[in-house]
Tab-separated table of C-alpha atoms and ligand atoms in Angstrom:
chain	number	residue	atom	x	y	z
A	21	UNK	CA	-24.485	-98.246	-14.660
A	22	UNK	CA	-24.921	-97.245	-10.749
A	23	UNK	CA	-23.020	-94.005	-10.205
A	24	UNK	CA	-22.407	-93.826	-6.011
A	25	UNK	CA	-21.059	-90.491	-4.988
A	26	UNK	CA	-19.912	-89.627	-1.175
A	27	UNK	CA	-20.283	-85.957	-0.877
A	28	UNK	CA	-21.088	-83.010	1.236
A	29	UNK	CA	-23.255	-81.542	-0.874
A	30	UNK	CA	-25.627	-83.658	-2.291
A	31	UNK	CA	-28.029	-80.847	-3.913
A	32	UNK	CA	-25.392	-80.041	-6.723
A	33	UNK	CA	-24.848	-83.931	-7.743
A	34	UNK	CA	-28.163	-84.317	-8.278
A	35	UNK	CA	-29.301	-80.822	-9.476
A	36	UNK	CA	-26.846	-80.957	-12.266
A	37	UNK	CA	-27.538	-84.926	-12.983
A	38	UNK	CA	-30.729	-84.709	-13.385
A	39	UNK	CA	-30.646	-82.131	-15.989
A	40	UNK	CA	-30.555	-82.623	-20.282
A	41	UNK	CA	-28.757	-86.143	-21.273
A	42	UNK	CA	-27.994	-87.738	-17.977
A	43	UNK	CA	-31.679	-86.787	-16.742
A	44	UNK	CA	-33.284	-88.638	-19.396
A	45	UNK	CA	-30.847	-91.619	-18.689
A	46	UNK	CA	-31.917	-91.594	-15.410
A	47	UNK	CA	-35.515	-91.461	-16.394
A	48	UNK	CA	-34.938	-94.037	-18.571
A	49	UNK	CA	-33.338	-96.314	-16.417
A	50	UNK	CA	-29.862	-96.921	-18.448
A	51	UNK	CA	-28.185	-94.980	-15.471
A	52	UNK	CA	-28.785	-95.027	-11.342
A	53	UNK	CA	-27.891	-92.137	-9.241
A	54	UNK	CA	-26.714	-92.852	-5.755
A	55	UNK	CA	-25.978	-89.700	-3.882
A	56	UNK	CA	-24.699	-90.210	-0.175
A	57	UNK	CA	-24.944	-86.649	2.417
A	58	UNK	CA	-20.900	-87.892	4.313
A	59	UNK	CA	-22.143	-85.802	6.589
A	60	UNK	CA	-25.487	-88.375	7.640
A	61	UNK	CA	-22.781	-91.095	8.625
A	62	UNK	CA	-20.495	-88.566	11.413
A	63	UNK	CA	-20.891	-90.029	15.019
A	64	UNK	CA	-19.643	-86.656	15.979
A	65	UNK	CA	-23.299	-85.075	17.903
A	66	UNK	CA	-23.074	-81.951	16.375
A	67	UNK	CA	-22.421	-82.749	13.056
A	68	UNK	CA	-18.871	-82.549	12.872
A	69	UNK	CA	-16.776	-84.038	9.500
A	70	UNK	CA	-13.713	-82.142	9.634
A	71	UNK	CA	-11.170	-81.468	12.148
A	72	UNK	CA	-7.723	-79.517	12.041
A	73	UNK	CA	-4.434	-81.256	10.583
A	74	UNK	CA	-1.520	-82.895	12.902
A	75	UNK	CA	1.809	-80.965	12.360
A	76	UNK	CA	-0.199	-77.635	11.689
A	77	UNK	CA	-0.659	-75.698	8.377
A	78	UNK	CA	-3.589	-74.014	7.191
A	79	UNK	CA	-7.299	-75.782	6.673
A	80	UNK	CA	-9.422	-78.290	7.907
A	81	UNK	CA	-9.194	-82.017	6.744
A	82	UNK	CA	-12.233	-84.475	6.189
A	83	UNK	CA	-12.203	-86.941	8.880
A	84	UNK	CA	-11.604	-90.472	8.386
A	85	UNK	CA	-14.451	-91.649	10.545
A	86	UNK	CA	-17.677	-90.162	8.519
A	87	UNK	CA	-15.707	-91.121	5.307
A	88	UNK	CA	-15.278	-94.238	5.693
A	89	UNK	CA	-18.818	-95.370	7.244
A	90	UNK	CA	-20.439	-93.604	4.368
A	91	UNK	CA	-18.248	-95.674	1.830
A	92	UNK	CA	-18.938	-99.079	3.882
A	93	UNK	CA	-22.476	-98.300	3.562
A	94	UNK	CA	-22.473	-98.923	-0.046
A	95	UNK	CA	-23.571	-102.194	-0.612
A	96	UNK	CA	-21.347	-104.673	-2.796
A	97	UNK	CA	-17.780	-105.707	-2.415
A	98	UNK	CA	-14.806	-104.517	-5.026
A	99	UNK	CA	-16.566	-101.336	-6.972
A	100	UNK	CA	-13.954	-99.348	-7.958
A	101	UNK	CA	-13.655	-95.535	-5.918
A	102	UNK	CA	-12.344	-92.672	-7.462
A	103	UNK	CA	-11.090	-90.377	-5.284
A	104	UNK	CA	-10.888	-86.840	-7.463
A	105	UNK	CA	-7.419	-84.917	-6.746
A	106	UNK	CA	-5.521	-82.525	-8.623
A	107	UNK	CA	-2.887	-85.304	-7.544
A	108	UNK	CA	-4.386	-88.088	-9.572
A	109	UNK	CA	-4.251	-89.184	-13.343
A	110	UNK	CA	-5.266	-87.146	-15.403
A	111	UNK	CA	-8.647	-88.070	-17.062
A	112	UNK	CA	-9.033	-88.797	-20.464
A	113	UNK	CA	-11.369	-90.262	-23.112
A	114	UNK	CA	-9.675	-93.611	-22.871
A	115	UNK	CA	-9.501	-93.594	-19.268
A	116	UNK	CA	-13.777	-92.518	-19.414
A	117	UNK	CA	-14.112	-95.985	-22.046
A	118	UNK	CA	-12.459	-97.862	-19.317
A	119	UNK	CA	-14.558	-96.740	-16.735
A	120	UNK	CA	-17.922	-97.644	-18.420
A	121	UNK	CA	-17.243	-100.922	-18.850
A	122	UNK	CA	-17.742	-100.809	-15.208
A	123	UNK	CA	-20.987	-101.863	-13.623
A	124	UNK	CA	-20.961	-99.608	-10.724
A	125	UNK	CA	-18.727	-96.886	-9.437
A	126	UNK	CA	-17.881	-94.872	-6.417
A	127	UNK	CA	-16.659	-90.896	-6.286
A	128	UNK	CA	-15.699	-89.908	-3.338
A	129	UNK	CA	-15.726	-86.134	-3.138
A	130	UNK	CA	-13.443	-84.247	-0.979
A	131	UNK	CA	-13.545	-80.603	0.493
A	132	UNK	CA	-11.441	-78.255	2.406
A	133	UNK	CA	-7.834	-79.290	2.329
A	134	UNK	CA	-8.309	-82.940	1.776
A	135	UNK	CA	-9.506	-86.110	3.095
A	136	UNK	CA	-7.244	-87.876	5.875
A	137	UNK	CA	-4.507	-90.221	4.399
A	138	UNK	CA	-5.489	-93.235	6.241
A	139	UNK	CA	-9.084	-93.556	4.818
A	140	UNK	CA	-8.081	-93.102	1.291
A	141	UNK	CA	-5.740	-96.129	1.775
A	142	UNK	CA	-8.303	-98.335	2.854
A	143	UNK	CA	-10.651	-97.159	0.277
A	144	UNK	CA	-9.821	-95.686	-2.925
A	145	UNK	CA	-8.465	-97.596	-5.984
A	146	UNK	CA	-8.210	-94.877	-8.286
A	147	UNK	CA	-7.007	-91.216	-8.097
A	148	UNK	CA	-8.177	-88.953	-11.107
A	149	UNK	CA	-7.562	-85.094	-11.710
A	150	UNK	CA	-9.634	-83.761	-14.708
A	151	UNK	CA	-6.858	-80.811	-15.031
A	152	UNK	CA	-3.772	-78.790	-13.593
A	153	UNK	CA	-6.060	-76.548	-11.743
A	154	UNK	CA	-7.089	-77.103	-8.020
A	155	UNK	CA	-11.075	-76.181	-7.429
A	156	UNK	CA	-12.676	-76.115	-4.152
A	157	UNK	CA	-13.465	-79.860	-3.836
A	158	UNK	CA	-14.358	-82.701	-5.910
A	159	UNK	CA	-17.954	-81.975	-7.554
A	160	UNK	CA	-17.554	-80.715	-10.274
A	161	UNK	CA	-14.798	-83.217	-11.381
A	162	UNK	CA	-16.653	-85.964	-10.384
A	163	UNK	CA	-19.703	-84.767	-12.946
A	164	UNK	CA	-17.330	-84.159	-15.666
A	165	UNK	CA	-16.496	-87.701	-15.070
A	166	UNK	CA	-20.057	-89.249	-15.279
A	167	UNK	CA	-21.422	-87.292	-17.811
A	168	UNK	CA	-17.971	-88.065	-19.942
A	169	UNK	CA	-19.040	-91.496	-19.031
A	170	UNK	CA	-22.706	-91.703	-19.333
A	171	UNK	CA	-22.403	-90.883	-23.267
A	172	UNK	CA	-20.294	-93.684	-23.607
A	173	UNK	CA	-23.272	-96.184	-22.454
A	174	UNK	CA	-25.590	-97.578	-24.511
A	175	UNK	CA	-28.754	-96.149	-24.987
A	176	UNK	CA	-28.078	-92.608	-23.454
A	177	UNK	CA	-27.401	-90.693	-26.730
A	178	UNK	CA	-30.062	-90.613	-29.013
A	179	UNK	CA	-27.896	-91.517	-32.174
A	180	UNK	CA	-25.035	-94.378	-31.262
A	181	UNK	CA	-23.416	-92.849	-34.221
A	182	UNK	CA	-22.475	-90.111	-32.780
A	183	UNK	CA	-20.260	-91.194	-29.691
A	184	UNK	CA	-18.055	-92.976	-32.259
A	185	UNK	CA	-17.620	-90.120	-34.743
A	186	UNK	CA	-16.636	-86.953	-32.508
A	187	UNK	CA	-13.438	-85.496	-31.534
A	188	UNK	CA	-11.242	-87.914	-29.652
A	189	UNK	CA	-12.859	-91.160	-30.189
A	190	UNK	CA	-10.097	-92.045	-33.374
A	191	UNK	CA	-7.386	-89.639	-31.885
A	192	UNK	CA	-8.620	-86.593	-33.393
A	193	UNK	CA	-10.667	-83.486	-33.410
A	194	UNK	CA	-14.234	-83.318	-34.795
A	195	UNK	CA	-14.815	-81.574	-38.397
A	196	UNK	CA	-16.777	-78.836	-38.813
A	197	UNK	CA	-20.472	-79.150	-38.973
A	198	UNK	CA	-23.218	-77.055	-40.233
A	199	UNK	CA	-26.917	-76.587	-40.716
A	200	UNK	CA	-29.742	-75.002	-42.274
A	201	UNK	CA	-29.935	-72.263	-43.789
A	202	UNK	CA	-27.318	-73.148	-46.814
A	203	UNK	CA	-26.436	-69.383	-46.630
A	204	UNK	CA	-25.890	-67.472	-43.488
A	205	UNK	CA	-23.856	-64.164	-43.398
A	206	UNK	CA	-22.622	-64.745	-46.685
A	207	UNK	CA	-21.121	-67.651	-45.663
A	208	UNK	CA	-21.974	-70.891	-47.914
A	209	UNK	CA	-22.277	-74.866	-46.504
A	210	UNK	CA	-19.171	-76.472	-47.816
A	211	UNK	CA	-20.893	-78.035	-51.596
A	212	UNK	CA	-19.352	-81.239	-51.124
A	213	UNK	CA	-21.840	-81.605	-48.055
A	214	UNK	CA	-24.713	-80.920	-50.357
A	215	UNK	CA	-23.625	-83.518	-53.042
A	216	UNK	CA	-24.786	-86.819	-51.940
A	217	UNK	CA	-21.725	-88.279	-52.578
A	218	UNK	CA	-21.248	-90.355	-48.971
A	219	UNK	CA	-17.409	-91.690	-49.636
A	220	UNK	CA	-16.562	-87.777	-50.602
A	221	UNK	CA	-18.210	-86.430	-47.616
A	222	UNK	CA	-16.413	-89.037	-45.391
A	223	UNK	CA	-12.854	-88.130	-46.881
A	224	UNK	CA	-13.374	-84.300	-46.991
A	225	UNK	CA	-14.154	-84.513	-43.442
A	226	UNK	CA	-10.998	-86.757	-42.232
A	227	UNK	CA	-9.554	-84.616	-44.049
A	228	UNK	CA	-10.629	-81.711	-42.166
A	229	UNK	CA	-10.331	-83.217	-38.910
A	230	UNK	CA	-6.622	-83.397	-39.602
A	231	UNK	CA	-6.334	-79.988	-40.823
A	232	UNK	CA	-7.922	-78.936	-37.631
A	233	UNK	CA	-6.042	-81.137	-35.341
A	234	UNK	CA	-2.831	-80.097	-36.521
A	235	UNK	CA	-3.755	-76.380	-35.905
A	236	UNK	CA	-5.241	-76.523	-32.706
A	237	UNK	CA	-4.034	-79.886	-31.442
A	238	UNK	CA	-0.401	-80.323	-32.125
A	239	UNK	CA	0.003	-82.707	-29.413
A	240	UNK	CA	-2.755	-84.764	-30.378
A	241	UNK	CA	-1.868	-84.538	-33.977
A	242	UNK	CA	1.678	-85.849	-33.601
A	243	UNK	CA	0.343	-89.027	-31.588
A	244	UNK	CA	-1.832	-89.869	-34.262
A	245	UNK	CA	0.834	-89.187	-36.935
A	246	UNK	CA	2.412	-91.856	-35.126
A	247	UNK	CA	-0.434	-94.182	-34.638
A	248	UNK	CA	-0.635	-94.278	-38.709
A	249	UNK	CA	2.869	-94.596	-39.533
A	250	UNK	CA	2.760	-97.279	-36.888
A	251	UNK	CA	-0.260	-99.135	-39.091
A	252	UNK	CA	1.178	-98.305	-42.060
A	253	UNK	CA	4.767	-100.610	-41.321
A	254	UNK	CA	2.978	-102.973	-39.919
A	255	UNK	CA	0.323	-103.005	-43.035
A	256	UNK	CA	2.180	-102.337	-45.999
A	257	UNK	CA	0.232	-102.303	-49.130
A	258	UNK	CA	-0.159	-105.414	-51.326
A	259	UNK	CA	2.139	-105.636	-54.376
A	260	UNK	CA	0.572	-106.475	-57.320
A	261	UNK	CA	1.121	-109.884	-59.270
A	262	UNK	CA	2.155	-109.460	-63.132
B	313	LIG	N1	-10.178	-81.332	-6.634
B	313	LIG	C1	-9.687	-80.079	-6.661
B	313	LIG	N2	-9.137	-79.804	-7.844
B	313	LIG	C2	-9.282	-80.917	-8.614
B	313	LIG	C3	-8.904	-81.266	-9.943
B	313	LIG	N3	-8.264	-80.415	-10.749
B	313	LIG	N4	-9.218	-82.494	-10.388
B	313	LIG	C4	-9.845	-83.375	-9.588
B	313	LIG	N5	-10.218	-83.109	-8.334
B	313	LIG	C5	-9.935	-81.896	-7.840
């Protein structure tokens, strides 16, 4: 996967990147990091990427010139740009699967009050929001993005297990895990988890991931209520022959 990201400011992109999981991808080769300064690509002679808006109102807007040129000097045809907006979609696990079946992608990262209209309509194919909250520019949604992504690729978790299992990958939240020491505060490891018994472990902890879903995830909990009664019509259990 080639991860291409337009941005003012470079240094966080790759600071944070190159840290823990996604460093070690990176390292390994199973991931690319393509950081591009907007501000390199400005035929403005001072530097210049912003400029007030038409019509007035408060803030600067990223120009379409320095935009754009930065974008065009990506090389390939058709990768799919995400432009991150508290006006886009908002970003899920499903949407992050899709996404890494991609070969290469493009965030563009905007700052002050925007980027102008007309470059976003020549460029962008996809607008994402990672929450109703609005944040200075697009950074820090665009590395909640790749590193949602990243641990979907092969390779870049240590255990491939363990991108299936967790919370959201089956519609609900992850059971409760523990460690050593069996004992801690008085507290006691669940003794089903010591038993050895694999197909008890496995339904204690659906079972618990329900529990938990219902109590903190109602929302979720109801849409997977509805996923299994859905399953269930549609594969009703076999009758038995006399
Ligand atoms: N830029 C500013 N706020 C944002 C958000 N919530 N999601 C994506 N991009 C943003």
């Amino acid at each position: 996967m080639v991860f291409h990201v337009l941005t003012l400011f470079p240094e966080m992109i790759e600071g944070c990147m190159q840290t823990s999981i996604t460093g070690r991808a990176i390292e390994k080769g199973l991931l690319t990091l393509d950081v591009r300064n907007i501000r390199d690509y400005t035929l403005d002679k001072h530097g210049k990427v912003d400029d007030y808006t038409y019509g007035g109102g408060a803030g600067m807007l990223m120009q379409a010139q320095p935009v754009y040129d930065a974008w065009n000097s990506i090389p390939g045809k058709g990768i799919r740009t995400i432009y991150l907006t508290p006006q886009g979609r908002t970003f899920d696990q499903k949407m992050a699967a899709d996404f890494a079946s991609e070969e290469e992608l493009i965030f563009l990262c905007g700052h002050y009050e925007g980027i102008d209209e007309r470059v976003l309509e020549e460029t962008v194919t996809d607008y994402v929001s990672i929450g109703d909250y609005v944040l200075t520019g697009g950074e820090l949604p665009a590395m909640v993005m790749m590193d949602t992504i990243s641990r979907l690729l092969p390779g870049v978790l240590h255990n491939d297990d363990s991108a299936d299992t967790e919370s959201f990958q089956n519609g609900l939240l992850e059971y409760p895990q523990y460690s050593r020491p069996e004992e801690w505060h008085g507290k006691k490891v669940p003794a089903i988890l010591l038993s050895g018994d694999h197909k008890k472990v496995d339904e204690w902890r659906l079972e618990q991931s329900e529990k938990r879903t219902q109590e903190r995830r109602p929302d979720l909990y109801e849409a997977y209520m509805e996923q299994k009664r859905l399953y269930e019509e549609q594969h009703p259990p076999k009758r038995r022959k006399k």
